[in-house]
XYZ file of C-alpha atoms in Angstrom:
472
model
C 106.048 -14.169 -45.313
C 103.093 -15.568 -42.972
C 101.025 -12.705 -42.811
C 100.377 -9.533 -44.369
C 99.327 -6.914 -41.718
C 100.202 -6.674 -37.960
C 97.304 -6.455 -35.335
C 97.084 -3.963 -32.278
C 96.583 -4.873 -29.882
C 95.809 -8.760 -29.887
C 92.805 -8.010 -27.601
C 90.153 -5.316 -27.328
C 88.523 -4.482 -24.238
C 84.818 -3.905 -23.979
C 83.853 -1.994 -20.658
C 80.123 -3.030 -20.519
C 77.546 -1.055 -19.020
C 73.471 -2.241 -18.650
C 71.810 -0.750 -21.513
C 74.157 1.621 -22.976
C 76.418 1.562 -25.938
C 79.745 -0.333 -26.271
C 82.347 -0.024 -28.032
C 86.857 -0.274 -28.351
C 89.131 0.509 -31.100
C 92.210 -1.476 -32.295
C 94.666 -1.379 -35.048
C 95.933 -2.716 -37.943
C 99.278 -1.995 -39.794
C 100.277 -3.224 -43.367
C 103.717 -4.896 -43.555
C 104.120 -4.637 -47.265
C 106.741 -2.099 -48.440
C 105.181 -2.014 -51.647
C 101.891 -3.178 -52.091
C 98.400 -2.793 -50.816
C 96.319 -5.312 -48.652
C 93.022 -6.074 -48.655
C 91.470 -6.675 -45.297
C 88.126 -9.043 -44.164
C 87.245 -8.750 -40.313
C 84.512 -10.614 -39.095
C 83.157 -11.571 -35.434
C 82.172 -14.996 -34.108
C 78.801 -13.727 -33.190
C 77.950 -11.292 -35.807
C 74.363 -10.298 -33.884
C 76.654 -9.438 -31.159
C 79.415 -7.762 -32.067
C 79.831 -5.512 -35.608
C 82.698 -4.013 -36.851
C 82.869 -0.064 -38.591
C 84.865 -1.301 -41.563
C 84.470 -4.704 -42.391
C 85.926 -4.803 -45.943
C 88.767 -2.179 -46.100
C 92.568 -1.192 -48.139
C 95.388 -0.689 -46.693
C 98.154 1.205 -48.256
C 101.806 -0.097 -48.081
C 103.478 0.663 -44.857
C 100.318 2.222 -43.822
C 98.171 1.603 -40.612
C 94.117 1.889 -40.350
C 91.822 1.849 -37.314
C 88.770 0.222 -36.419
C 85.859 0.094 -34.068
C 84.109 -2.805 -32.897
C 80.417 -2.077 -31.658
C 77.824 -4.181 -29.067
C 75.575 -4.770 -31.988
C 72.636 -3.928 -29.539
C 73.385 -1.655 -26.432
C 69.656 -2.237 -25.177
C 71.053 -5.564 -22.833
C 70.942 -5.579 -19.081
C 73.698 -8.466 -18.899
C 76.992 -9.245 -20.704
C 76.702 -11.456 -23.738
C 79.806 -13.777 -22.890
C 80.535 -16.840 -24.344
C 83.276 -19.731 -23.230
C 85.378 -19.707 -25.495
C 85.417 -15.852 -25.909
C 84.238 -14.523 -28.769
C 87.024 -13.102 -31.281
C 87.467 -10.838 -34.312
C 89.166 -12.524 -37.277
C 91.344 -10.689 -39.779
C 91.616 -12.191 -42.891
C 94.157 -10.706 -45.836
C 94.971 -11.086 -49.328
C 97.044 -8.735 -51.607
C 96.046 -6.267 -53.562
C 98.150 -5.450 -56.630
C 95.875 -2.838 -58.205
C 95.730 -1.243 -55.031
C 92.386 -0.044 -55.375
C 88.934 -2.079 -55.015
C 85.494 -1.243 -54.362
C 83.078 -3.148 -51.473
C 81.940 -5.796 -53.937
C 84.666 -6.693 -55.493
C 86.446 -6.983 -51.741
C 83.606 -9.498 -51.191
C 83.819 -11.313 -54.245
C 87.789 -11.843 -53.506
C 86.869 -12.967 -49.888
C 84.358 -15.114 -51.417
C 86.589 -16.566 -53.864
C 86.964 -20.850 -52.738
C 90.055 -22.454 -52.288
C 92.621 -22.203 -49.375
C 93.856 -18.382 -48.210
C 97.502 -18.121 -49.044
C 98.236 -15.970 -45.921
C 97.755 -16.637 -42.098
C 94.515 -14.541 -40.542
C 95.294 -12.792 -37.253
C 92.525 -13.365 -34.072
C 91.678 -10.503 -32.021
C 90.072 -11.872 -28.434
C 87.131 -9.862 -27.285
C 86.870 -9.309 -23.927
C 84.413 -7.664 -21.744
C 85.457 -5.790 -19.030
C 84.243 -3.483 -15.486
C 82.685 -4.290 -12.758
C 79.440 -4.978 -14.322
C 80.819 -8.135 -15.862
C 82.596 -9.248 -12.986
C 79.073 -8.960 -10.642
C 77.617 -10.969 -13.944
C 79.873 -13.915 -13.317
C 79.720 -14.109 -9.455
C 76.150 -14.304 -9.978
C 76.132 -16.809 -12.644
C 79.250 -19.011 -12.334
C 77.166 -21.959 -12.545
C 76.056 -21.434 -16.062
C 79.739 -20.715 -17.545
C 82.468 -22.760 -17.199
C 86.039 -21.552 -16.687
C 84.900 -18.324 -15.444
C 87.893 -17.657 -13.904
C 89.953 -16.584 -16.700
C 86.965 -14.376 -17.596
C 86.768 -12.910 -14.186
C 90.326 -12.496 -13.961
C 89.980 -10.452 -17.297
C 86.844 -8.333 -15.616
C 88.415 -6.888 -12.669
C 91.304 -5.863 -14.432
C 89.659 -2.977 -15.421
C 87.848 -2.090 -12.179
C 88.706 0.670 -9.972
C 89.424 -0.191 -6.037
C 86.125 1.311 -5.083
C 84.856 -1.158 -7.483
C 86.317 -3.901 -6.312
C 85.502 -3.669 -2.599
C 82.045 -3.097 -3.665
C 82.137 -6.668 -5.244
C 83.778 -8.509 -2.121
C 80.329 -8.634 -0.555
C 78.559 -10.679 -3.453
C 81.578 -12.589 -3.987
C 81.549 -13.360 -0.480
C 77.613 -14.408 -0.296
C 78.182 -16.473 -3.750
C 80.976 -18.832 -1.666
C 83.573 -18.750 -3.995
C 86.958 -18.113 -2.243
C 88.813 -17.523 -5.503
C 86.762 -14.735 -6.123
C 86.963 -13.292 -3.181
C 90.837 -13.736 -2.834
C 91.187 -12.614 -6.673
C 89.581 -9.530 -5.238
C 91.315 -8.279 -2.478
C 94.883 -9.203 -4.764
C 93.600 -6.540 -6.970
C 93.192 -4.277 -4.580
C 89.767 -4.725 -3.215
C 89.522 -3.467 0.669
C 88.635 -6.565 2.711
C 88.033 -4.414 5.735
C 85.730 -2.162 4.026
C 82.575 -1.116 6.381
C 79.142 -0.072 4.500
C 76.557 2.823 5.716
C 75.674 0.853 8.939
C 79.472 -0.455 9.799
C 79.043 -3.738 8.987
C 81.691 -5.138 8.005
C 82.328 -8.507 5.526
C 82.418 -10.992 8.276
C 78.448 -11.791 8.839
C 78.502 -12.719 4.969
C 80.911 -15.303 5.036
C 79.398 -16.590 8.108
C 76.010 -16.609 6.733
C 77.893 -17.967 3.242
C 79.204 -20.666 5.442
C 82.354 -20.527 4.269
C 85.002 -20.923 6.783
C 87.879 -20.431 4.432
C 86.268 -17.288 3.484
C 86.284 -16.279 7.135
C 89.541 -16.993 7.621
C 91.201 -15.402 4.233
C 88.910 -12.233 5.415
C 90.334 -12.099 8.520
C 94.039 -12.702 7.380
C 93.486 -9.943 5.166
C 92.638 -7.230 7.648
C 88.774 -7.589 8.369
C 87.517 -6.422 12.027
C 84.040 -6.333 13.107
C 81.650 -4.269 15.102
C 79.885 -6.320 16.904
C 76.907 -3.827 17.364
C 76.142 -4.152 13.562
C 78.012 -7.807 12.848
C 76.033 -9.576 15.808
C 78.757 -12.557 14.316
C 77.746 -15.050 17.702
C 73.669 -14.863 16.399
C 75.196 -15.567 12.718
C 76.891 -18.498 14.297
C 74.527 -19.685 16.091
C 71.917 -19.490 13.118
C 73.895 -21.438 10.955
C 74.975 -24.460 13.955
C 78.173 -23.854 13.027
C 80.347 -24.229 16.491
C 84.037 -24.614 14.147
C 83.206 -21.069 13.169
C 82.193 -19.677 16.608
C 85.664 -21.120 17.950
C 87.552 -18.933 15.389
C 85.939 -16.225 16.112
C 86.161 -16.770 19.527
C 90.241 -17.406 18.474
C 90.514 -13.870 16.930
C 88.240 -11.673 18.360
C 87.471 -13.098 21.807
C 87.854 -10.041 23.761
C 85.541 -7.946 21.011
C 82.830 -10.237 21.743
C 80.635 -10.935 24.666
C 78.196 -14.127 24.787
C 75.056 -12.381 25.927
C 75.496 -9.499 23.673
C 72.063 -9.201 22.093
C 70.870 -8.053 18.569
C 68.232 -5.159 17.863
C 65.233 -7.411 19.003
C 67.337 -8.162 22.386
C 68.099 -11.304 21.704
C 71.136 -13.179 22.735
C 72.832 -16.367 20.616
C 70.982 -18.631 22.678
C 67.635 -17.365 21.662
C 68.803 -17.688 17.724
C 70.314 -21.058 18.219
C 67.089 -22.125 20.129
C 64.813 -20.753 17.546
C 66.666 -22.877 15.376
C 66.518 -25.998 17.602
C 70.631 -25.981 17.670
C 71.366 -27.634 20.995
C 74.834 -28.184 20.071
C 75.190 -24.311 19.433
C 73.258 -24.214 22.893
C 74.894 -25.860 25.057
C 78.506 -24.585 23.727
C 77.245 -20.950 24.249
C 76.203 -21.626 27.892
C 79.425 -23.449 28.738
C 81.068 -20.288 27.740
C 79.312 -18.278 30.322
C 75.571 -17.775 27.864
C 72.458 -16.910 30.066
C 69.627 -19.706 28.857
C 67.603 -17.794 31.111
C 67.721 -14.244 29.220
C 64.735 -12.605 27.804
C 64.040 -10.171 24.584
C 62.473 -7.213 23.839
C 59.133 -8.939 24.039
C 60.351 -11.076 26.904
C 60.358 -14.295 25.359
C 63.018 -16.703 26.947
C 65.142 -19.285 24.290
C 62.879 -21.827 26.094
C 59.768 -19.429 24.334
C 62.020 -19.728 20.883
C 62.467 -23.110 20.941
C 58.628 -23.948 21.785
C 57.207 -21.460 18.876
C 59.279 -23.634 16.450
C 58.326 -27.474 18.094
C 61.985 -28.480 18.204
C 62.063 -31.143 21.186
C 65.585 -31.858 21.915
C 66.288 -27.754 22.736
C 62.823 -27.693 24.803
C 63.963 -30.817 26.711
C 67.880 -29.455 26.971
C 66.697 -25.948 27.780
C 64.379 -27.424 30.381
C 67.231 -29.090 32.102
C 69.674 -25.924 32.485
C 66.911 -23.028 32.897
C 64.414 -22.253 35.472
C 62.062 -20.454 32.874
C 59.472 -22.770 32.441
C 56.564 -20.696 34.124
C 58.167 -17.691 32.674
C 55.379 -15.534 30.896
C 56.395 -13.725 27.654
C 54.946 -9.735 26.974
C 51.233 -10.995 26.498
C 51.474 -13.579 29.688
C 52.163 -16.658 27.671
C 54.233 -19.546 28.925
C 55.899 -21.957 26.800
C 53.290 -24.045 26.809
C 50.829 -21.943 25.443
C 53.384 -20.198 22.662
C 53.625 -23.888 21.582
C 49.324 -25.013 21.885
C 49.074 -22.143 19.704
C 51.226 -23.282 16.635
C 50.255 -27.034 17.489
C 53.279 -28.666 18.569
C 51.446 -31.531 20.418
C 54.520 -33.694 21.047
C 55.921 -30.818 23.457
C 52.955 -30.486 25.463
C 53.872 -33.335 27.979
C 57.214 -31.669 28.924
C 55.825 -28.170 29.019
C 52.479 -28.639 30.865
C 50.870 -32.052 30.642
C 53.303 -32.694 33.890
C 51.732 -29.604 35.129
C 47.972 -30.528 34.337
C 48.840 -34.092 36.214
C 50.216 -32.589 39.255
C 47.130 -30.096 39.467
C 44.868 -32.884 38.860
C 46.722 -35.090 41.672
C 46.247 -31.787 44.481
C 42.191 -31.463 43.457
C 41.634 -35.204 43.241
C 40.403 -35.119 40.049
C 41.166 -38.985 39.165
C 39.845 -38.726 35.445
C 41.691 -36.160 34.551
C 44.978 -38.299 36.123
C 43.932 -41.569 33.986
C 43.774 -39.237 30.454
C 47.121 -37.277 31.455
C 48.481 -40.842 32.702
C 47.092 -42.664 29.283
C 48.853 -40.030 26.975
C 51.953 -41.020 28.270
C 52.853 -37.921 30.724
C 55.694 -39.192 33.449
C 54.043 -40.196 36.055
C 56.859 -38.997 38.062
C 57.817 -35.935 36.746
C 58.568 -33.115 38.932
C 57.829 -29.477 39.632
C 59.875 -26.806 40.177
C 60.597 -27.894 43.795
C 60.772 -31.208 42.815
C 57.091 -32.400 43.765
C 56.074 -35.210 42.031
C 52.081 -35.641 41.727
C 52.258 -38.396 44.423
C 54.590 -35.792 47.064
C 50.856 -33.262 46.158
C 48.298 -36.018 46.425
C 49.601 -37.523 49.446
C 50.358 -34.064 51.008
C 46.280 -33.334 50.287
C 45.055 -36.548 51.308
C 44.211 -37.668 47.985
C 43.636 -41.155 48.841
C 42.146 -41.717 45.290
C 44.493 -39.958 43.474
C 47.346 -41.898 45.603
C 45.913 -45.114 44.466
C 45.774 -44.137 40.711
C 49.376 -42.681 40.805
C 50.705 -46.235 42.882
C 49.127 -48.222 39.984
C 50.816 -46.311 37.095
C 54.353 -46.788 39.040
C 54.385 -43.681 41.217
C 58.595 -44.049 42.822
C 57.238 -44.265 46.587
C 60.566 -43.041 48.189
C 60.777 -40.093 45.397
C 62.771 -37.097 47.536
C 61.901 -33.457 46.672
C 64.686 -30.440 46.357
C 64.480 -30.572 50.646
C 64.947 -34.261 50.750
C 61.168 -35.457 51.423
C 58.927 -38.315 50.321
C 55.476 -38.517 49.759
C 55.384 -40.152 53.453
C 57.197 -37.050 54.783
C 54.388 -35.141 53.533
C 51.176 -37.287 54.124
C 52.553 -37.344 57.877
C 53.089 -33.398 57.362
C 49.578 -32.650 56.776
C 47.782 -35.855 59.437
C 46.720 -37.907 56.693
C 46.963 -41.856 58.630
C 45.882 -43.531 55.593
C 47.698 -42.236 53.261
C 50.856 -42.497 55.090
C 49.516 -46.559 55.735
C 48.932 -46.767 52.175
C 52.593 -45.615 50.975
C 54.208 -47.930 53.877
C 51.857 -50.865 52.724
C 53.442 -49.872 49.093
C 57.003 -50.418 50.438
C 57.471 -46.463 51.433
C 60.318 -46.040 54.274
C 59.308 -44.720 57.178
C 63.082 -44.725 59.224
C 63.482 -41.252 59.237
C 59.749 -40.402 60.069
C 59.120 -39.237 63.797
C 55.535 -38.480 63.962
C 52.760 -36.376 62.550
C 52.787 -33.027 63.541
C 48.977 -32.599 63.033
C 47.453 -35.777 64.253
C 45.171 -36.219 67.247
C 46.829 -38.985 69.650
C 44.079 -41.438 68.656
C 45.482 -41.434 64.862
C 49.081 -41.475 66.092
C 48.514 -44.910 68.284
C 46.587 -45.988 65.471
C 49.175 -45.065 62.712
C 51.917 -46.788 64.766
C 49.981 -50.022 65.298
C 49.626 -50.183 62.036
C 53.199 -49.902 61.082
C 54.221 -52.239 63.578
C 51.300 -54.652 62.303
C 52.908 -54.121 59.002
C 56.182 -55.266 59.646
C 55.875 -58.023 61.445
C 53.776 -59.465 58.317
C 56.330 -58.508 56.259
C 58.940 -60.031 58.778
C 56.637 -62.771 58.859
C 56.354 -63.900 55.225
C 60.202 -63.255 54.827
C 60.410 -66.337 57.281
C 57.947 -68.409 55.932
């Protein structure tokens, strides 16, 4: 015979609750027909877990029960341990049949090898509670699984749905799958209607996503907003999914409760990639939010370059005043992004300075690198302004810091074009003695006849000294 007494079951279940008592009950059955056993339990973690009866007597053929206790119920989290902790039985027989507590111990006590094989009961803790523990804090026990496995066994399906949303935020697919095998409702909505699907985006977890969705997830995308998650994360692989699944649930320009669209998230963020994909698809760069801030606004607040230069490019926004008449510009001078202040209004400050003539304020804007040819929103560069005022001063500056002389605006017309506009002779002779064409110019609508026979001399003069040193 191998052992003396028959254990049931072979594990106990503990359903653990924060700060209240725990407790299960198992069984043990003598095997002997004729003689009494003597029975030892004791717990791998004795401050833990304490038994009822730890030194006991079994009759022949007789069984006893026992109940195994949280040693103290005042604990917020479970006490696990890898490997679990277990209850060992340990037997011996009893031919007298009778025996008091101390002289149990002193047989238990007794050295030498135990003739007869001690049974191991596993302890495991079960219920939700548990199972929240080790999403939480997979990191600081390994092999959870099994442990987990063990947890939800004992849940109820309102239980487990309630855990697909950490399990979801803590990344771990496993979970999550383990969950919904059990019985957990993967298209389960909370008090708002959101549904799981902004937590695995925001878990970045594309698998996730996908086993969700597999599973019977659908979103609202009133409450999910899933294009903003998206686009907060620069993740375009799991915009295309969802594009894939739900593309007629979702619209591009949909906005979230402070109106904004996916743009203005991704632009906050400084996610061109995300930007640029969104307005291929149809996104407005050019929308504005409750406080009528534009993604070119977003993207200045934060200082992120490449989305101010991008957003620049495909939007016409850039005067575009937010609710407290602030451009770009000044949403960025206030949190001190320097390095954008050339694209957003350093151009602007040149091209002001070029109209009023104000030549030191040119040289500074020209010496901090603005572009000297940069141009405004009907594509007047500072030279089209200064030559169109007469800025003869200003012309010169702009010339020397390699003003394009030929530059066309959105209508098609140079700085010429425009001196010849407005009458100004020499500033028109100054851009021709610069190299500026002058095919397609006629004649100056506001010049007195002296200036024109002057301004054609001139042109004439300046050709045939240009003809004139070709030759030579």
């Amino acid at each position: 015979m191998d052992r003396l007494v028959k254990a049931e079951p072979n594990e106990v279940e503990l359903h653990f609750q924060k700060n209240q008592k725990c407790s299960s009950s198992f069984k043990l059955t003598n095997l002997m027909h004729t003689m009494s056993v003597a029975v030892s339990l004791t717990t791998t973690n004795p401050t833990i877990f304490s038994i009822n009866k730890p030194l006991s007597v079994i009759p022949p053929l007789s069984s006893a029960s026992y109940i195994i206790h949280l040693s103290n119920p005042n604990i917020n989290q479970p006490p696990l341990s890898n490997p679990a902790d277990v209850i060992t039985v340990r037997t011996s027989m009893l031919p007298t049949g009778k025996a008091n507590t101390d002289d149990l111990r002193r047989l238990f006590n007794k050295p030498g090898p135990h003739v007869f094989r001690d049974a191991v009961i596993t302890v495991a803790l079960v219920g939700p509670v548990v199972a929240e523990f080790l999403i939480s804090n997979r990191s600081s026990i390994n092999e959870t699984r099994s442990f987990f496995t063990k947890a939800i066994s004992a849940c109820e399906k309102s239980h487990l749905s309630n855990l697909l949303k950490p399990a979801i935020e803590s990344g771990e697919s496993d979970y999550v799958a383990a969950l919904i095998a059990a019985g957990g409702n993967a298209n389960f909505k909370d008090s708002n209607g959101k549904s799981f699907i902004p937590f695995a985006i925001r878990a970045g977890k594309l698998d996730i996503l996908k086993l969700l969705v597999a599973s019977g997830c659908r979103i609202n995308d009133s409450v999910d907003f899933v294009l903003h998650e998206a686009a907060n994360l620069n993740r375009i692989d799991i915009v295309k999914f969802l594009l894939e699944f739900f593309r007629d649930e979702l619209d591009v320009n949909s906005v979230n409760t402070e109106m904004r669209t996916a743009i203005h998230v991704a632009a906050m963020e400084g996610h061109v990639s995300v930007i640029e994909f969104y307005v291929s698809i149809g996104g407005n760069p050019n929308a504005v939010d409750s406080q009528r801030l534009t993604p070119l606004h977003c993207a200045a607040s934060r200082g992120h370059l490449k989305a101010v230069e991008f957003l620049l490019e495909i939007s016409d926004v850039k005067y575009a005043r937010d609710i407290n008449g602030k451009t770009a510009f000044e949403v960025a001078e206030e949190s001190g992004h320097t390095r954008l202040f050339d694209l957003l209004r350093y151009g602007d400050t040149l091209l002001r300075a070029a109209r009023v003539d104000d030549v030191h304020t040119m040289k500074r804007c020209l010496g901090e690198g603005v572009e000297v040819n940069r141009k405004d929103q009907n594509g007047w560069t500072p030279l089209h302004w200064a030559s169109f005022k007469g800025r003869i001063k200003s012309v010169k500056v702009l010339l020397e810091h390699g003003a394009e002389v030929d530059t066309v605006d959105d209508a098609g017309y140079t700085p010429l074009h425009c001196a010849a506009e407005a009458g100004h002779l020499q500033v028109a002779l100054l851009l021709i003695s610069h190299g500026a064409s002058h095919k397609s110019l006629k004649t100056f609508q506001h010049a007195s006849p002296l200036q024109l026979g002057s301004f054609h001399k001139h042109v004439s003069l300046h050709h045939y000294k240009k003809s004139e040193s070709i030759i030579a």
